[in-house]
Amino acid sequence: DAGVTQSPTHLIKTRGQHVTLRCSPISGHKSVSWYQQVLGQGPQFIFQYYEKEERGRGNFPDRFSARQFPNYSSELNVNALLLGDSALYLCASSLIWTSGRRSVVTNEQFFGPGTRLTVL
Amino acid sequence: SQKIEQNSEALNIQEGKTATLTCNYTNYSPAYLQWYRQDPGRGPVFLLLIRENEKEKRKERLKVTFDTTLKQSLFHITASQPADSATYLCALSFSGGYNKLIFGAGTRLAVHP
């Protein structure tokens, strides 16, 4: 079974450009989260999506946006890139289980290998 | 302010010994505490989850404790091996339907033969 896949693996951009990063979750996983990891720090939560809707957003500017597609894959877009956006961008997928009308995302997250973004 | 603190210095231990890593947090009330392993250039890999009403959890050579009064978790690797060398991240998560993780900065563990 394939794990979480992300593309591209590496990317170099210049300030002011925009970038689109892609993520495919594990088959059967309907929740996708995005994290930014700067060198020497832990990952920082950017977004969570499930059932194609944004369910959570971290403390990131509006230059960051994301969406989830009907097949549960996801894109992260960053506009007007700054030098400080250079980081490893991680995508994580999780299962969702339902109890009655309530959907709960399981806590265990499966991370992809990340996209290394360098902004010059 | 809200903080998660892990040993910032690398932990160097001899093969066969027990490694103990610490995670302290302030001004959070997590429902769960998780530990992940991260190798250089790779994404984190889930190891263990412990709930707020659990004191201890074990999985093979791994053991996690969770003290909500002290706001601390300890992560132990017994009979450590050079292959255990990696960065270990603790992460808090909360009840409420979605599973946003708040990570510490991680502790780098080096196990020497």
PDB file of C-alpha atoms in Angstrom:
ATOM      1  CA  ASP A   1       0.000   0.000   0.000  1.00  0.00           C
ATOM      2  CA  ALA A   2       1.336   3.420  -0.941  1.00  0.00           C
ATOM      3  CA  GLY A   3       1.873   5.917   1.836  1.00  0.00           C
ATOM      4  CA  VAL A   4       1.209   9.632   1.608  1.00  0.00           C
ATOM      5  CA  THR A   5       2.806  11.042  -1.523  1.00  0.00           C
ATOM      6  CA  GLN A   6       3.822  14.625  -2.148  1.00  0.00           C
ATOM      7  CA  SER A   7       5.066  16.475  -5.197  1.00  0.00           C
ATOM      8  CA  PRO A   8       7.403  17.961  -6.068  1.00  0.00           C
ATOM      9  CA  THR A   9      10.145  16.777  -3.717  1.00  0.00           C
ATOM     10  CA  HIS A  10      12.194  19.934  -4.129  1.00  0.00           C
ATOM     11  CA  LEU A  11      11.370  23.368  -5.469  1.00  0.00           C
ATOM     12  CA  ILE A  12      13.326  26.597  -5.867  1.00  0.00           C
ATOM     13  CA  LYS A  13      11.430  29.862  -6.308  1.00  0.00           C
ATOM     14  CA  THR A  14      12.230  33.553  -6.097  1.00  0.00           C
ATOM     15  CA  ARG A  15      10.598  36.141  -3.873  1.00  0.00           C
ATOM     16  CA  GLY A  16       7.190  37.275  -5.075  1.00  0.00           C
ATOM     17  CA  GLN A  17       6.427  34.103  -7.026  1.00  0.00           C
ATOM     18  CA  HIS A  18       3.702  31.676  -6.109  1.00  0.00           C
ATOM     19  CA  VAL A  19       3.898  27.930  -5.570  1.00  0.00           C
ATOM     20  CA  THR A  20       1.511  24.975  -5.582  1.00  0.00           C
ATOM     21  CA  LEU A  21       2.321  21.850  -3.605  1.00  0.00           C
ATOM     22  CA  ARG A  22       0.394  18.603  -4.000  1.00  0.00           C
ATOM     23  CA  CYS A  23      -0.489  15.751  -1.699  1.00  0.00           C
ATOM     24  CA  SER A  24      -2.194  12.392  -2.136  1.00  0.00           C
ATOM     25  CA  PRO A  25      -3.379  10.761   1.100  1.00  0.00           C
ATOM     26  CA  ILE A  26      -3.275   7.088   1.932  1.00  0.00           C
ATOM     27  CA  SER A  27      -6.125   5.242   0.238  1.00  0.00           C
ATOM     28  CA  GLY A  28      -9.193   5.422   2.474  1.00  0.00           C
ATOM     29  CA  HIS A  29      -7.984   8.472   4.404  1.00  0.00           C
ATOM     30  CA  LYS A  30     -10.296  11.442   4.002  1.00  0.00           C
ATOM     31  CA  SER A  31      -8.548  14.019   6.174  1.00  0.00           C
ATOM     32  CA  VAL A  32      -5.477  15.928   4.994  1.00  0.00           C
ATOM     33  CA  SER A  33      -3.432  18.380   7.047  1.00  0.00           C
ATOM     34  CA  TRP A  34      -0.564  20.636   6.009  1.00  0.00           C
ATOM     35  CA  TYR A  35       2.403  21.584   8.183  1.00  0.00           C
ATOM     36  CA  GLN A  36       5.410  23.861   7.688  1.00  0.00           C
ATOM     37  CA  GLN A  37       8.715  22.805   9.223  1.00  0.00           C
ATOM     38  CA  VAL A  38      11.538  25.302   9.390  1.00  0.00           C
ATOM     39  CA  LEU A  39      15.016  23.882   9.975  1.00  0.00           C
ATOM     40  CA  GLY A  40      15.614  23.059  13.623  1.00  0.00           C
ATOM     41  CA  GLN A  41      11.962  23.413  14.631  1.00  0.00           C
ATOM     42  CA  GLY A  42       8.966  21.138  14.899  1.00  0.00           C
ATOM     43  CA  PRO A  43       6.244  21.159  12.243  1.00  0.00           C
ATOM     44  CA  GLN A  44       3.710  23.996  12.500  1.00  0.00           C
ATOM     45  CA  PHE A  45       0.063  23.405  11.614  1.00  0.00           C
ATOM     46  CA  ILE A  46      -1.185  25.322   8.564  1.00  0.00           C
ATOM     47  CA  PHE A  47      -4.522  23.741   7.512  1.00  0.00           C
ATOM     48  CA  GLN A  48      -6.723  20.725   7.905  1.00  0.00           C
ATOM     49  CA  TYR A  49      -9.282  19.616   5.340  1.00  0.00           C
ATOM     50  CA  TYR A  50     -11.759  16.833   5.319  1.00  0.00           C
ATOM     51  CA  GLU A  51     -14.807  16.217   3.220  1.00  0.00           C
ATOM     52  CA  LYS A  52     -13.458  18.998   0.995  1.00  0.00           C
ATOM     53  CA  GLU A  53     -13.968  21.679   3.649  1.00  0.00           C
ATOM     54  CA  GLU A  54     -11.445  23.605   5.719  1.00  0.00           C
ATOM     55  CA  ARG A  55     -11.733  22.340   9.311  1.00  0.00           C
ATOM     56  CA  GLY A  56      -8.850  24.133  10.931  1.00  0.00           C
ATOM     57  CA  ARG A  57      -6.371  26.875  10.185  1.00  0.00           C
ATOM     58  CA  GLY A  58      -3.113  27.768  11.902  1.00  0.00           C
ATOM     59  CA  ASN A  59      -1.559  31.168  12.390  1.00  0.00           C
ATOM     60  CA  PHE A  60      -0.483  31.768   8.799  1.00  0.00           C
ATOM     61  CA  PRO A  61      -1.196  34.786   6.569  1.00  0.00           C
ATOM     62  CA  ASP A  62      -3.799  34.818   3.806  1.00  0.00           C
ATOM     63  CA  ARG A  63      -1.026  34.222   1.271  1.00  0.00           C
ATOM     64  CA  PHE A  64      -1.431  30.568   2.251  1.00  0.00           C
ATOM     65  CA  SER A  65      -4.478  28.745   0.924  1.00  0.00           C
ATOM     66  CA  ALA A  66      -5.425  25.158   0.272  1.00  0.00           C
ATOM     67  CA  ARG A  67      -8.150  22.994  -1.120  1.00  0.00           C
ATOM     68  CA  GLN A  68      -9.190  19.356  -1.136  1.00  0.00           C
ATOM     69  CA  PHE A  69     -10.508  17.540  -4.170  1.00  0.00           C
ATOM     70  CA  PRO A  70     -13.273  14.905  -4.469  1.00  0.00           C
ATOM     71  CA  ASN A  71     -10.623  12.151  -4.471  1.00  0.00           C
ATOM     72  CA  TYR A  72      -9.325  13.605  -1.120  1.00  0.00           C
ATOM     73  CA  SER A  73      -6.020  14.784  -2.583  1.00  0.00           C
ATOM     74  CA  SER A  74      -5.034  18.307  -1.664  1.00  0.00           C
ATOM     75  CA  GLU A  75      -3.108  21.335  -2.872  1.00  0.00           C
ATOM     76  CA  LEU A  76      -1.353  23.990  -0.816  1.00  0.00           C
ATOM     77  CA  ASN A  77      -0.853  27.344  -2.510  1.00  0.00           C
ATOM     78  CA  VAL A  78       1.448  30.087  -1.322  1.00  0.00           C
ATOM     79  CA  ASN A  79       1.389  33.490  -3.030  1.00  0.00           C
ATOM     80  CA  ALA A  80       3.890  36.355  -2.948  1.00  0.00           C
ATOM     81  CA  LEU A  81       6.663  34.135  -1.599  1.00  0.00           C
ATOM     82  CA  LEU A  82       8.991  35.534   1.061  1.00  0.00           C
ATOM     83  CA  LEU A  83      12.449  34.314   2.038  1.00  0.00           C
ATOM     84  CA  GLY A  84      10.937  33.148   5.333  1.00  0.00           C
ATOM     85  CA  ASP A  85       8.658  30.706   3.494  1.00  0.00           C
ATOM     86  CA  SER A  86      11.676  28.479   2.835  1.00  0.00           C
ATOM     87  CA  ALA A  87      10.881  25.277   4.698  1.00  0.00           C
ATOM     88  CA  LEU A  88       9.878  21.637   4.446  1.00  0.00           C
ATOM     89  CA  TYR A  89       6.137  21.430   3.750  1.00  0.00           C
ATOM     90  CA  LEU A  90       4.582  18.283   5.117  1.00  0.00           C
ATOM     91  CA  CYS A  91       1.248  16.731   4.306  1.00  0.00           C
ATOM     92  CA  ALA A  92      -0.391  14.271   6.703  1.00  0.00           C
ATOM     93  CA  SER A  93      -3.476  12.102   6.247  1.00  0.00           C
ATOM     94  CA  SER A  94      -5.810  10.560   8.798  1.00  0.00           C
ATOM     95  CA  LEU A  95      -8.830   8.292   8.933  1.00  0.00           C
ATOM     96  CA  ILE A  96     -12.269   9.569   9.770  1.00  0.00           C
ATOM     97  CA  TRP A  97     -14.774   7.480  11.675  1.00  0.00           C
ATOM     98  CA  THR A  98     -18.389   8.349  12.233  1.00  0.00           C
ATOM     99  CA  SER A  99     -20.511   7.899  15.302  1.00  0.00           C
ATOM    100  CA  GLY A 100     -24.112   8.610  14.470  1.00  0.00           C
ATOM    101  CA  ARG A 101     -24.043  11.966  12.711  1.00  0.00           C
ATOM    102  CA  ARG A 102     -20.709  12.923  14.238  1.00  0.00           C
ATOM    103  CA  SER A 103     -17.440  12.616  12.287  1.00  0.00           C
ATOM    104  CA  VAL A 104     -14.239  12.236  14.248  1.00  0.00           C
ATOM    105  CA  VAL A 105     -10.754  12.349  12.810  1.00  0.00           C
ATOM    106  CA  THR A 106      -8.437   9.791  14.354  1.00  0.00           C
ATOM    107  CA  ASN A 107      -5.422  11.209  16.093  1.00  0.00           C
ATOM    108  CA  GLU A 108      -2.692   9.197  14.421  1.00  0.00           C
ATOM    109  CA  GLN A 109      -1.378  11.088  11.420  1.00  0.00           C
ATOM    110  CA  PHE A 110       0.611   9.633   8.559  1.00  0.00           C
ATOM    111  CA  PHE A 111       3.090  12.070   7.070  1.00  0.00           C
ATOM    112  CA  GLY A 112       4.453  12.245   3.561  1.00  0.00           C
ATOM    113  CA  PRO A 113       8.129  12.839   2.770  1.00  0.00           C
ATOM    114  CA  GLY A 114       7.557  16.564   2.353  1.00  0.00           C
ATOM    115  CA  THR A 115       8.369  19.170  -0.277  1.00  0.00           C
ATOM    116  CA  ARG A 116      11.530  21.165   0.344  1.00  0.00           C
ATOM    117  CA  LEU A 117      10.831  24.761  -0.781  1.00  0.00           C
ATOM    118  CA  THR A 118      13.700  27.193  -1.145  1.00  0.00           C
ATOM    119  CA  VAL A 119      12.901  30.858  -1.777  1.00  0.00           C
ATOM    120  CA  LEU A 120      15.787  32.955  -3.114  1.00  0.00           C
TER     121      LEU A 120
ATOM    122  CA  SER B   1       2.221  32.049  26.884  1.00  0.00           C
ATOM    123  CA  GLN B   2       1.776  28.569  25.466  1.00  0.00           C
ATOM    124  CA  LYS B   3       4.925  26.499  25.116  1.00  0.00           C
ATOM    125  CA  ILE B   4       6.092  22.969  24.432  1.00  0.00           C
ATOM    126  CA  GLU B   5       9.666  22.277  25.472  1.00  0.00           C
ATOM    127  CA  GLN B   6      11.900  19.374  24.614  1.00  0.00           C
ATOM    128  CA  ASN B   7      15.598  18.985  25.414  1.00  0.00           C
ATOM    129  CA  SER B   8      17.221  21.248  22.861  1.00  0.00           C
ATOM    130  CA  GLU B   9      20.602  19.567  23.177  1.00  0.00           C
ATOM    131  CA  ALA B  10      21.256  16.251  21.521  1.00  0.00           C
ATOM    132  CA  LEU B  11      21.138  13.183  23.740  1.00  0.00           C
ATOM    133  CA  ASN B  12      24.121  10.856  23.313  1.00  0.00           C
ATOM    134  CA  ILE B  13      23.909   7.387  24.815  1.00  0.00           C
ATOM    135  CA  GLN B  14      25.654   4.056  24.550  1.00  0.00           C
ATOM    136  CA  GLU B  15      24.039   1.148  22.733  1.00  0.00           C
ATOM    137  CA  GLY B  16      22.038  -1.058  25.092  1.00  0.00           C
ATOM    138  CA  LYS B  17      21.225   1.744  27.543  1.00  0.00           C
ATOM    139  CA  THR B  18      17.817   3.338  28.077  1.00  0.00           C
ATOM    140  CA  ALA B  19      17.199   6.701  26.437  1.00  0.00           C
ATOM    141  CA  THR B  20      14.799   9.041  28.241  1.00  0.00           C
ATOM    142  CA  LEU B  21      13.406  12.087  26.460  1.00  0.00           C
ATOM    143  CA  THR B  22      11.331  14.792  28.112  1.00  0.00           C
ATOM    144  CA  CYS B  23       8.418  16.885  26.871  1.00  0.00           C
ATOM    145  CA  ASN B  24       7.058  19.698  29.040  1.00  0.00           C
ATOM    146  CA  TYR B  25       4.198  21.998  28.163  1.00  0.00           C
ATOM    147  CA  THR B  26       2.572  25.099  29.639  1.00  0.00           C
ATOM    148  CA  ASN B  27      -0.858  26.664  29.175  1.00  0.00           C
ATOM    149  CA  TYR B  28      -2.246  23.770  27.155  1.00  0.00           C
ATOM    150  CA  SER B  29      -4.824  21.161  28.148  1.00  0.00           C
ATOM    151  CA  PRO B  30      -4.253  18.367  25.661  1.00  0.00           C
ATOM    152  CA  ALA B  31      -6.516  15.371  25.445  1.00  0.00           C
ATOM    153  CA  TYR B  32      -3.708  13.359  23.850  1.00  0.00           C
ATOM    154  CA  LEU B  33       0.046  13.414  23.680  1.00  0.00           C
ATOM    155  CA  GLN B  34       1.865  11.772  20.800  1.00  0.00           C
ATOM    156  CA  TRP B  35       5.458  10.917  19.983  1.00  0.00           C
ATOM    157  CA  TYR B  36       6.862  10.864  16.480  1.00  0.00           C
ATOM    158  CA  ARG B  37      10.240   9.913  15.056  1.00  0.00           C
ATOM    159  CA  GLN B  38      11.806  11.977  12.275  1.00  0.00           C
ATOM    160  CA  ASP B  39      14.856  11.063  10.238  1.00  0.00           C
ATOM    161  CA  PRO B  40      16.771  13.763   8.316  1.00  0.00           C
ATOM    162  CA  GLY B  41      14.881  14.956   5.223  1.00  0.00           C
ATOM    163  CA  ARG B  42      11.893  12.709   5.951  1.00  0.00           C
ATOM    164  CA  GLY B  43       8.418  13.218   7.363  1.00  0.00           C
ATOM    165  CA  PRO B  44       7.634  12.324  10.987  1.00  0.00           C
ATOM    166  CA  VAL B  45       6.545   8.750  11.738  1.00  0.00           C
ATOM    167  CA  PHE B  46       3.946   8.072  14.436  1.00  0.00           C
ATOM    168  CA  LEU B  47       5.194   6.000  17.374  1.00  0.00           C
ATOM    169  CA  LEU B  48       2.810   6.190  20.325  1.00  0.00           C
ATOM    170  CA  LEU B  49      -0.249   8.051  21.579  1.00  0.00           C
ATOM    171  CA  ILE B  50      -1.276   8.391  25.217  1.00  0.00           C
ATOM    172  CA  ARG B  51      -4.575   9.811  26.451  1.00  0.00           C
ATOM    173  CA  GLU B  52      -4.966  12.310  29.290  1.00  0.00           C
ATOM    174  CA  ASN B  53      -6.538   9.644  31.513  1.00  0.00           C
ATOM    175  CA  GLU B  54      -3.681   7.169  30.933  1.00  0.00           C
ATOM    176  CA  LYS B  55      -0.506   7.169  32.996  1.00  0.00           C
ATOM    177  CA  GLU B  56       1.667   4.900  30.901  1.00  0.00           C
ATOM    178  CA  LYS B  57       1.714   3.170  27.537  1.00  0.00           C
ATOM    179  CA  ARG B  58       4.131   0.606  26.119  1.00  0.00           C
ATOM    180  CA  LYS B  59       4.940  -0.694  22.678  1.00  0.00           C
ATOM    181  CA  GLU B  60       7.813  -3.130  22.298  1.00  0.00           C
ATOM    182  CA  ARG B  61      10.945  -1.251  23.515  1.00  0.00           C
ATOM    183  CA  LEU B  62       9.083   2.066  23.832  1.00  0.00           C
ATOM    184  CA  LYS B  63       7.363   3.436  26.913  1.00  0.00           C
ATOM    185  CA  VAL B  64       5.548   6.749  27.338  1.00  0.00           C
ATOM    186  CA  THR B  65       4.295   8.332  30.554  1.00  0.00           C
ATOM    187  CA  PHE B  66       1.922  11.286  30.812  1.00  0.00           C
ATOM    188  CA  ASP B  67       1.531  13.390  33.947  1.00  0.00           C
ATOM    189  CA  THR B  68      -1.162  16.035  33.434  1.00  0.00           C
ATOM    190  CA  THR B  69      -0.438  17.556  36.867  1.00  0.00           C
ATOM    191  CA  LEU B  70       3.231  18.124  36.064  1.00  0.00           C
ATOM    192  CA  LYS B  71       2.320  18.800  32.416  1.00  0.00           C
ATOM    193  CA  GLN B  72       5.041  16.442  31.333  1.00  0.00           C
ATOM    194  CA  SER B  73       5.581  13.350  29.234  1.00  0.00           C
ATOM    195  CA  LEU B  74       8.596  11.060  29.349  1.00  0.00           C
ATOM    196  CA  PHE B  75       9.541   8.857  26.408  1.00  0.00           C
ATOM    197  CA  HIS B  76      11.797   5.879  27.038  1.00  0.00           C
ATOM    198  CA  ILE B  77      13.606   3.624  24.575  1.00  0.00           C
ATOM    199  CA  THR B  78      15.024   0.567  26.310  1.00  0.00           C
ATOM    200  CA  ALA B  79      17.918  -1.519  24.960  1.00  0.00           C
ATOM    201  CA  SER B  80      18.702   1.304  22.532  1.00  0.00           C
ATOM    202  CA  GLN B  81      20.315   0.548  19.179  1.00  0.00           C
ATOM    203  CA  PRO B  82      22.219   2.764  16.701  1.00  0.00           C
ATOM    204  CA  ALA B  83      19.161   2.449  14.415  1.00  0.00           C
ATOM    205  CA  ASP B  84      17.183   4.403  17.048  1.00  0.00           C
ATOM    206  CA  SER B  85      19.266   7.499  16.257  1.00  0.00           C
ATOM    207  CA  ALA B  86      16.840  10.169  15.012  1.00  0.00           C
ATOM    208  CA  THR B  87      14.958  13.262  16.152  1.00  0.00           C
ATOM    209  CA  TYR B  88      11.995  12.555  18.404  1.00  0.00           C
ATOM    210  CA  LEU B  89       9.082  14.989  18.410  1.00  0.00           C
ATOM    211  CA  CYS B  90       6.345  15.251  20.977  1.00  0.00           C
ATOM    212  CA  ALA B  91       2.987  16.632  19.871  1.00  0.00           C
ATOM    213  CA  LEU B  92      -0.164  17.682  21.691  1.00  0.00           C
ATOM    214  CA  SER B  93      -3.619  17.142  20.275  1.00  0.00           C
ATOM    215  CA  PHE B  94      -7.047  18.050  21.559  1.00  0.00           C
ATOM    216  CA  SER B  95     -10.580  16.705  21.618  1.00  0.00           C
ATOM    217  CA  GLY B  96     -13.168  18.324  19.383  1.00  0.00           C
ATOM    218  CA  GLY B  97     -13.427  16.454  16.104  1.00  0.00           C
ATOM    219  CA  TYR B  98     -10.264  17.465  14.307  1.00  0.00           C
ATOM    220  CA  ASN B  99      -6.697  16.512  15.042  1.00  0.00           C
ATOM    221  CA  LYS B 100      -4.431  19.554  14.747  1.00  0.00           C
ATOM    222  CA  LEU B 101      -1.036  18.713  16.245  1.00  0.00           C
ATOM    223  CA  ILE B 102       1.105  21.179  18.208  1.00  0.00           C
ATOM    224  CA  PHE B 103       4.714  19.991  18.023  1.00  0.00           C
ATOM    225  CA  GLY B 104       7.745  20.597  20.163  1.00  0.00           C
ATOM    226  CA  ALA B 105      11.056  21.340  18.467  1.00  0.00           C
ATOM    227  CA  GLY B 106      12.285  17.774  18.962  1.00  0.00           C
ATOM    228  CA  THR B 107      15.251  16.128  20.636  1.00  0.00           C
ATOM    229  CA  ARG B 108      18.017  14.552  18.588  1.00  0.00           C
ATOM    230  CA  LEU B 109      19.063  11.151  19.911  1.00  0.00           C
ATOM    231  CA  ALA B 110      22.394   9.589  18.953  1.00  0.00           C
ATOM    232  CA  VAL B 111      23.031   5.993  20.012  1.00  0.00           C
ATOM    233  CA  HIS B 112      26.690   5.018  19.812  1.00  0.00           C
ATOM    234  CA  PRO B 113      27.911   1.417  19.318  1.00  0.00           C
TER     235      PRO B 113
END
